[in-house]
């Protein structure tokens, strides 16, 4: 049981580390060495990372990998992926190679609308509130002009604001529901600044509105915040080819493969337990690119899973069909991404990832991310419906087990040779290491 600490955020980094080491570790000196080993030797880079968040004590590494040869809309890309799961980049690369000789990936952005809401309580005559809103609407636009000016120059801004009556859900609950176009920025700061100004205008104008009674004038704004649910900010990614072209190693009978594949997708469409894992496989690809490009993966996760449940039942994000001998596999996902603002110009590896993608627009990045998700889903379903997932997974995981046991080079060679022809399991590898070390 440790002692509570006061004023922790005011301590220097050194002092924070010392306190943690003393408080939680049996050998504080070892904890301090480990934490400091992960500091960047370039002080400027370290300072940058220290200042991303509060109370930074060190950096937490995850690998940045790349999946090359992604043919997207006729153009090759190398996709950066930040992820710790051993098989993900390998699976993406396998899919990119497979589809590069079968027409590649097609991706289209269907729309790019973002949403924000001012949630408020109004007690009184709803028809008066509706009239007030119609008469005040222009003011919401006028009073946010200083915020929207630059965005308008880039072709974005506020698309519309509507008053929503939500009193059937909660007594006296209303919203200003606003839609935005934020071009190449994710737009969170822009949207939230507009919303907070809407809230201010709403309260001030209500107070001065002659038709309102004293109670009606007193609008209570509960909160103003963007929504991470963006069902009108959708990107579609697709692959298709004649069934016979699916033939490859482990796909000796392409017709049978295509049918099993479509059935696997249909199962995820109707069965939530499977849908969650199926979509998790998609998110392996989506999150890795979102993270590498400095975007908010929690926002993306929340929005995509809400979209997967939009029918009232959680379901597959991807779909597949066979029509006239053509196999088609596609997904549609909501993605609010930015390629300017936020971390994009701050984090050196984010800048590098974006440059690797040839500095895409937000729409182009949406396409890349959706393709990474579809590629990952294809690789998973391909394994699941043919060899099973463990074969590939455990071969990749073998390395992690060898590292865990600090295997020597000689041990690695012998063990890899053995498991080329034998099923990898944690216990089998541990047993072999034990035998070799006897
Ligand atoms: C593992 O990270 C992802 C899979 O479980 C996805 C799936 O089952 O489709 C392999």
XYZ file of C-alpha atoms and ligand atoms in Angstrom:
448
model
C 0.000 0.000 0.000
C 1.621 3.266 -1.090
C 1.281 6.734 0.411
C -0.786 9.377 -1.359
C 1.228 12.124 -2.987
C 0.377 15.795 -3.235
C 1.604 18.211 -5.901
C 2.940 15.336 -8.035
C 2.514 17.195 -11.320
C 4.730 20.015 -9.989
C 7.676 17.683 -9.322
C 10.470 17.508 -11.894
C 10.638 14.398 -14.093
C 13.605 13.155 -12.047
C 11.676 13.642 -8.794
C 8.607 11.867 -10.178
C 10.691 8.872 -11.206
C 12.444 8.746 -7.852
C 9.120 8.846 -5.995
C 7.632 6.047 -8.111
C 10.769 3.908 -7.850
C 10.908 4.280 -4.075
C 7.192 3.762 -3.606
C 6.572 0.726 -5.840
C 9.764 -1.216 -6.513
C 11.791 -3.577 -4.351
C 14.945 -2.442 -6.171
C 14.308 1.220 -7.008
C 17.650 1.636 -8.787
C 16.691 -1.015 -11.382
C 13.334 0.647 -12.064
C 15.080 4.008 -12.525
C 17.606 2.517 -14.964
C 14.842 0.864 -16.993
C 12.758 4.029 -17.194
C 15.787 6.066 -18.261
C 16.900 3.480 -20.832
C 13.779 4.348 -22.788
C 14.525 8.063 -22.866
C 15.589 9.401 -26.237
C 19.240 10.435 -26.387
C 18.242 13.494 -28.430
C 17.093 15.942 -25.762
C 14.914 17.881 -28.183
C 12.966 14.768 -29.183
C 12.631 13.714 -25.555
C 11.338 17.149 -24.519
C 8.752 16.968 -27.288
C 7.473 13.641 -26.007
C 7.597 14.787 -22.386
C 5.285 17.634 -23.278
C 2.656 15.641 -25.208
C 1.058 14.684 -21.902
C 1.327 15.429 -18.192
C 3.537 13.409 -15.811
C 5.638 11.762 -18.532
C 8.249 9.510 -16.986
C 9.527 7.719 -20.075
C 8.505 6.579 -23.565
C 6.515 3.431 -24.263
C 7.710 1.832 -27.482
C 5.633 -0.084 -29.946
C 7.093 -1.056 -33.318
C 6.493 0.979 -36.456
C 6.391 -1.490 -39.358
C 5.588 -1.083 -43.034
C 3.449 -3.098 -45.437
C 4.639 -2.430 -49.009
C 3.038 -3.005 -52.433
C -0.473 -1.828 -51.644
C -2.068 -1.128 -55.012
C -4.850 1.377 -54.203
C -6.860 2.955 -57.023
C -4.056 2.080 -59.448
C -1.232 3.598 -57.345
C 1.291 1.732 -55.162
C 1.689 2.736 -51.505
C 3.798 1.538 -48.609
C 1.627 1.668 -45.513
C 3.143 2.548 -42.106
C 1.680 0.553 -39.210
C 2.314 1.097 -35.489
C 1.311 -2.117 -33.733
C 2.591 -4.633 -31.213
C 0.720 -7.759 -32.420
C 3.232 -10.014 -34.156
C 1.205 -11.220 -37.146
C -0.521 -8.002 -38.243
C 2.072 -6.433 -40.562
C 2.908 -9.816 -42.076
C -0.804 -10.406 -42.775
C -1.213 -6.965 -44.359
C 1.807 -7.563 -46.594
C 0.456 -10.940 -47.636
C -2.896 -9.405 -48.588
C -1.297 -6.526 -50.468
C 0.790 -8.982 -52.493
C -2.223 -11.200 -53.172
C -4.432 -8.364 -54.433
C -1.700 -6.497 -56.326
C -1.917 -9.172 -59.050
C -5.728 -9.233 -58.994
C -6.623 -5.613 -59.731
C -5.642 -4.097 -56.395
C -7.863 -2.282 -53.910
C -10.494 0.260 -54.917
C -11.320 2.891 -52.319
C -13.849 5.733 -52.390
C -14.779 8.390 -49.874
C -18.589 8.577 -49.862
C -18.945 11.685 -47.673
C -17.025 13.746 -45.091
C -19.517 15.323 -42.721
C -18.549 15.794 -39.035
C -21.005 16.379 -36.196
C -21.133 18.379 -32.975
C -23.871 19.094 -30.470
C -24.843 21.631 -27.824
C -26.942 19.737 -25.274
C -29.303 21.984 -23.325
C -32.320 22.112 -21.078
C -35.240 24.381 -21.968
C -38.328 24.530 -19.754
C -41.287 26.025 -21.546
C -43.239 26.359 -24.757
C -41.528 24.344 -27.508
C -43.132 26.311 -30.338
C -41.596 29.499 -28.894
C -38.174 27.800 -28.779
C -38.591 26.768 -32.431
C -39.447 30.324 -33.453
C -36.534 31.660 -31.396
C -34.177 29.242 -33.173
C -35.365 30.260 -36.653
C -34.929 33.936 -35.762
C -31.513 33.416 -34.144
C -29.960 30.880 -36.539
C -28.020 33.466 -38.583
C -26.406 34.743 -35.366
C -24.848 31.325 -34.676
C -23.046 31.612 -38.004
C -22.198 35.316 -37.600
C -20.795 34.996 -34.089
C -18.480 32.118 -35.036
C -17.023 33.971 -38.025
C -13.654 34.602 -36.384
C -13.361 30.828 -35.773
C -14.644 29.711 -39.179
C -12.831 32.304 -41.356
C -9.695 30.208 -42.006
C -11.600 26.951 -42.381
C -13.874 28.643 -44.955
C -10.788 29.675 -46.945
C -9.895 25.978 -47.140
C -13.399 25.146 -48.347
C -14.763 23.971 -44.991
C -16.889 25.419 -42.215
C -20.279 24.940 -40.622
C -22.669 23.125 -42.968
C -25.867 23.479 -40.956
C -27.315 23.805 -37.481
C -30.646 22.289 -36.545
C -32.661 22.368 -33.359
C -33.541 18.890 -32.130
C -36.333 18.164 -29.696
C -35.218 15.223 -27.538
C -37.913 15.550 -24.894
C -39.257 12.096 -25.753
C -35.957 10.740 -24.361
C -35.367 13.075 -21.405
C -37.595 15.840 -19.974
C -36.782 19.316 -21.349
C -33.765 18.026 -23.327
C -32.921 19.759 -26.628
C -29.891 19.981 -28.892
C -28.300 22.260 -31.383
C -27.122 19.570 -33.779
C -24.474 21.012 -36.079
C -22.734 19.524 -39.103
C -19.278 20.563 -40.292
C -16.806 20.137 -43.132
C -13.265 20.224 -41.781
C -11.277 19.354 -44.957
C -7.815 17.939 -44.086
C -8.060 18.423 -40.330
C -9.833 16.003 -38.013
C -11.499 19.164 -36.764
C -12.013 18.427 -33.069
C -10.702 21.802 -31.866
C -12.471 23.694 -34.626
C -15.799 21.974 -33.942
C -15.576 22.314 -30.164
C -14.687 26.021 -30.436
C -17.689 26.618 -32.717
C -19.956 24.683 -30.346
C -18.837 26.633 -27.295
C -19.573 29.862 -29.156
C -23.012 28.489 -30.177
C -23.686 27.782 -26.502
C -22.727 31.320 -25.532
C -24.889 32.826 -28.295
C -27.771 30.539 -27.329
C -27.750 31.636 -23.689
C -27.259 35.350 -24.420
C -29.891 35.522 -27.148
C -32.425 33.586 -25.051
C -31.954 36.030 -22.172
C -32.715 38.946 -24.520
C -35.655 37.271 -26.304
C -38.835 39.193 -25.520
C -41.253 36.337 -26.280
C -39.685 34.084 -23.629
C -40.951 34.059 -20.044
C -38.357 34.403 -17.262
C -38.129 30.576 -16.980
C -37.821 30.156 -20.745
C -35.055 32.747 -20.916
C -32.962 30.680 -18.546
C -31.624 28.044 -20.944
C -29.184 25.687 -19.244
C -26.407 24.456 -21.475
C -25.249 21.099 -20.134
C -22.333 20.575 -22.518
C -21.000 21.338 -25.972
C -18.913 18.678 -27.679
C -18.258 17.059 -31.039
C -19.580 13.562 -31.664
C -17.159 10.777 -32.515
C -20.043 9.030 -34.250
C -19.723 10.155 -37.873
C -22.119 8.019 -39.950
C -21.884 10.544 -42.803
C -18.094 10.466 -43.003
C -17.776 7.123 -44.751
C -15.083 5.453 -46.793
C -15.549 2.291 -48.811
C -12.768 -0.165 -49.726
C -13.242 -3.086 -52.065
C -11.460 -5.950 -53.817
C -12.894 -8.180 -56.506
C -11.800 -10.690 -59.108
C -13.124 -13.640 -61.102
C -13.346 -16.655 -58.779
C -10.809 -18.734 -60.715
C -8.186 -16.015 -60.146
C -8.355 -16.630 -56.386
C -6.335 -19.837 -56.873
C -3.077 -19.884 -54.878
C -1.172 -21.938 -52.306
C -3.778 -23.200 -49.777
C -6.558 -22.188 -52.250
C -6.546 -25.216 -54.514
C -10.300 -25.011 -55.109
C -11.146 -21.292 -55.577
C -14.911 -21.867 -55.881
C -14.974 -23.709 -52.575
C -12.720 -21.051 -50.994
C -14.926 -18.183 -52.213
C -18.064 -19.874 -50.873
C -16.513 -20.618 -47.477
C -15.212 -17.036 -47.319
C -18.639 -15.548 -48.078
C -20.164 -17.822 -45.446
C -17.591 -16.701 -42.887
C -18.575 -13.071 -43.571
C -22.285 -13.939 -43.377
C -21.727 -15.537 -39.980
C -20.160 -12.267 -38.775
C -23.162 -10.390 -40.198
C -25.668 -12.340 -38.109
C -23.730 -13.434 -35.007
C -22.477 -10.689 -32.646
C -19.941 -12.926 -30.845
C -18.245 -13.587 -34.164
C -18.821 -10.024 -35.450
C -16.799 -8.525 -32.591
C -13.751 -10.703 -33.350
C -14.203 -10.268 -37.095
C -14.256 -6.477 -36.658
C -11.329 -6.662 -34.231
C -9.352 -8.122 -37.111
C -10.352 -5.127 -39.260
C -9.311 -2.770 -36.456
C -5.860 -4.435 -36.349
C -5.224 -2.757 -39.691
C -7.232 0.427 -39.078
C -5.732 1.274 -35.662
C -2.156 0.573 -36.758
C -2.326 3.146 -39.568
C -4.397 5.599 -37.524
C -1.759 5.488 -34.779
C 1.217 5.728 -37.156
C -0.321 8.810 -38.761
C -0.936 10.553 -35.424
C -4.714 10.251 -35.454
C -7.016 9.583 -32.508
C -7.547 5.817 -32.498
C -9.960 5.938 -29.545
C -12.257 8.253 -31.503
C -11.999 6.000 -34.544
C -12.672 2.853 -32.466
C -15.720 4.367 -30.711
C -17.192 5.662 -33.979
C -16.633 2.485 -35.958
C -18.141 0.180 -33.337
C -21.190 2.451 -33.005
C -21.543 2.199 -36.793
C -21.263 -1.592 -36.595
C -24.269 -1.537 -34.239
C -26.362 0.979 -36.190
C -29.081 -1.567 -37.040
C -29.602 -2.244 -33.322
C -27.502 -5.417 -33.462
C -23.705 -5.413 -33.591
C -22.690 -6.761 -36.991
C -19.855 -7.206 -39.468
C -18.300 -4.089 -40.984
C -17.340 -6.031 -44.111
C -19.428 -7.897 -46.640
C -18.761 -10.394 -49.424
C -20.649 -11.802 -52.383
C -20.279 -14.013 -55.436
C -22.146 -12.752 -58.480
C -21.748 -13.979 -62.069
C -18.525 -15.748 -61.159
C -17.020 -12.620 -59.563
C -15.911 -12.602 -55.915
C -16.338 -9.194 -54.253
C -15.298 -8.288 -50.716
C -15.786 -4.796 -49.271
C -16.212 -2.695 -46.190
C -17.634 0.703 -45.330
C -16.475 2.471 -42.197
C -16.824 5.949 -40.710
C -13.450 7.663 -40.287
C -12.812 11.195 -39.022
C -9.109 11.668 -39.778
C -6.721 14.554 -40.164
C -3.504 15.035 -42.072
C -2.940 18.560 -40.754
C -3.139 19.825 -37.167
C -2.917 17.762 -33.986
C 0.151 15.509 -33.779
C 0.674 15.526 -37.552
C 3.268 18.280 -37.590
C 4.616 17.611 -34.079
C 5.564 13.946 -33.794
C 8.636 13.262 -35.980
C 7.542 9.696 -36.786
C 4.034 10.833 -37.664
C 5.531 13.336 -40.098
C 7.685 10.562 -41.516
C 4.695 8.203 -41.869
C 2.692 10.872 -43.682
C 5.607 11.628 -45.981
C 5.907 7.897 -46.728
C 2.259 8.052 -47.792
C 3.192 11.035 -49.980
C 1.498 13.564 -47.709
C -2.080 12.464 -48.325
C -5.193 14.592 -47.973
C -7.560 13.461 -45.207
C -9.690 11.763 -47.886
C -6.685 9.873 -49.261
C -5.722 8.796 -45.755
C -9.286 7.559 -45.145
C -8.849 5.359 -48.218
C -5.503 3.971 -47.057
C -6.851 3.211 -43.575
C -9.965 1.468 -44.929
C -7.811 -0.591 -47.282
C -5.530 -1.612 -44.390
C -8.644 -2.770 -42.501
C -9.983 -4.737 -45.456
C -6.572 -6.303 -46.157
C -6.304 -7.425 -42.547
C -9.802 -8.859 -42.606
C -9.045 -10.707 -45.855
C -5.858 -12.213 -44.414
C -7.645 -13.344 -41.237
C -10.616 -14.896 -43.078
C -8.338 -16.506 -45.606
C -6.393 -18.236 -42.813
C -9.486 -19.041 -40.775
C -11.288 -20.704 -43.692
C -8.209 -22.619 -44.934
C -5.255 -23.496 -42.679
C -6.638 -22.068 -39.423
C -5.192 -19.025 -37.699
C -2.775 -20.653 -35.275
C -0.338 -21.917 -37.862
C 0.697 -18.427 -39.004
C 0.110 -16.774 -35.624
C 2.259 -19.180 -33.660
C 5.064 -19.095 -36.231
C 5.177 -15.320 -35.727
C 4.818 -15.722 -31.964
C 7.749 -18.179 -31.862
C 10.114 -15.239 -31.987
C 8.481 -13.652 -28.943
C 8.898 -16.900 -26.982
C 12.558 -17.167 -28.033
C 13.139 -13.593 -26.898
C 11.350 -14.244 -23.617
C 13.845 -17.061 -22.907
C 16.800 -15.085 -24.246
C 17.580 -17.897 -26.692
C 21.096 -17.965 -28.149
C 21.704 -17.869 -31.908
C 22.420 -21.628 -31.983
C 19.251 -22.400 -30.022
C 17.214 -20.197 -32.394
C 18.492 -22.026 -35.481
C 17.714 -25.473 -34.038
C 14.300 -24.455 -32.698
C 13.198 -22.706 -35.909
C 14.289 -25.737 -37.934
C 12.284 -28.061 -35.698
C 9.125 -25.946 -35.743
C 9.142 -25.561 -39.509
C 7.554 -28.998 -39.607
C 5.944 -29.187 -36.156
C 3.055 -27.281 -34.576
C 4.250 -24.343 -32.473
C 2.864 -24.106 -28.956
C 4.238 -22.184 -25.990
C 4.799 -25.372 -23.992
C 6.436 -27.238 -26.906
C 8.930 -24.387 -27.421
C 9.654 -24.120 -23.690
C 10.176 -27.901 -23.531
C 12.618 -27.812 -26.426
C 14.573 -24.923 -24.906
C 14.704 -26.908 -21.631
C 15.971 -30.028 -23.426
C 18.631 -28.078 -25.316
C 19.864 -26.497 -22.110
C 20.078 -29.760 -20.136
C -6.510 -11.488 -34.189
O -5.841 -10.344 -33.781
C -7.588 -11.163 -35.173
C -8.469 -12.339 -35.625
O -9.036 -12.988 -34.492
C -9.538 -11.757 -36.514
C -10.614 -12.732 -36.915
O -10.888 -13.707 -36.174
O -11.212 -12.499 -37.981
C -7.650 -13.366 -36.350
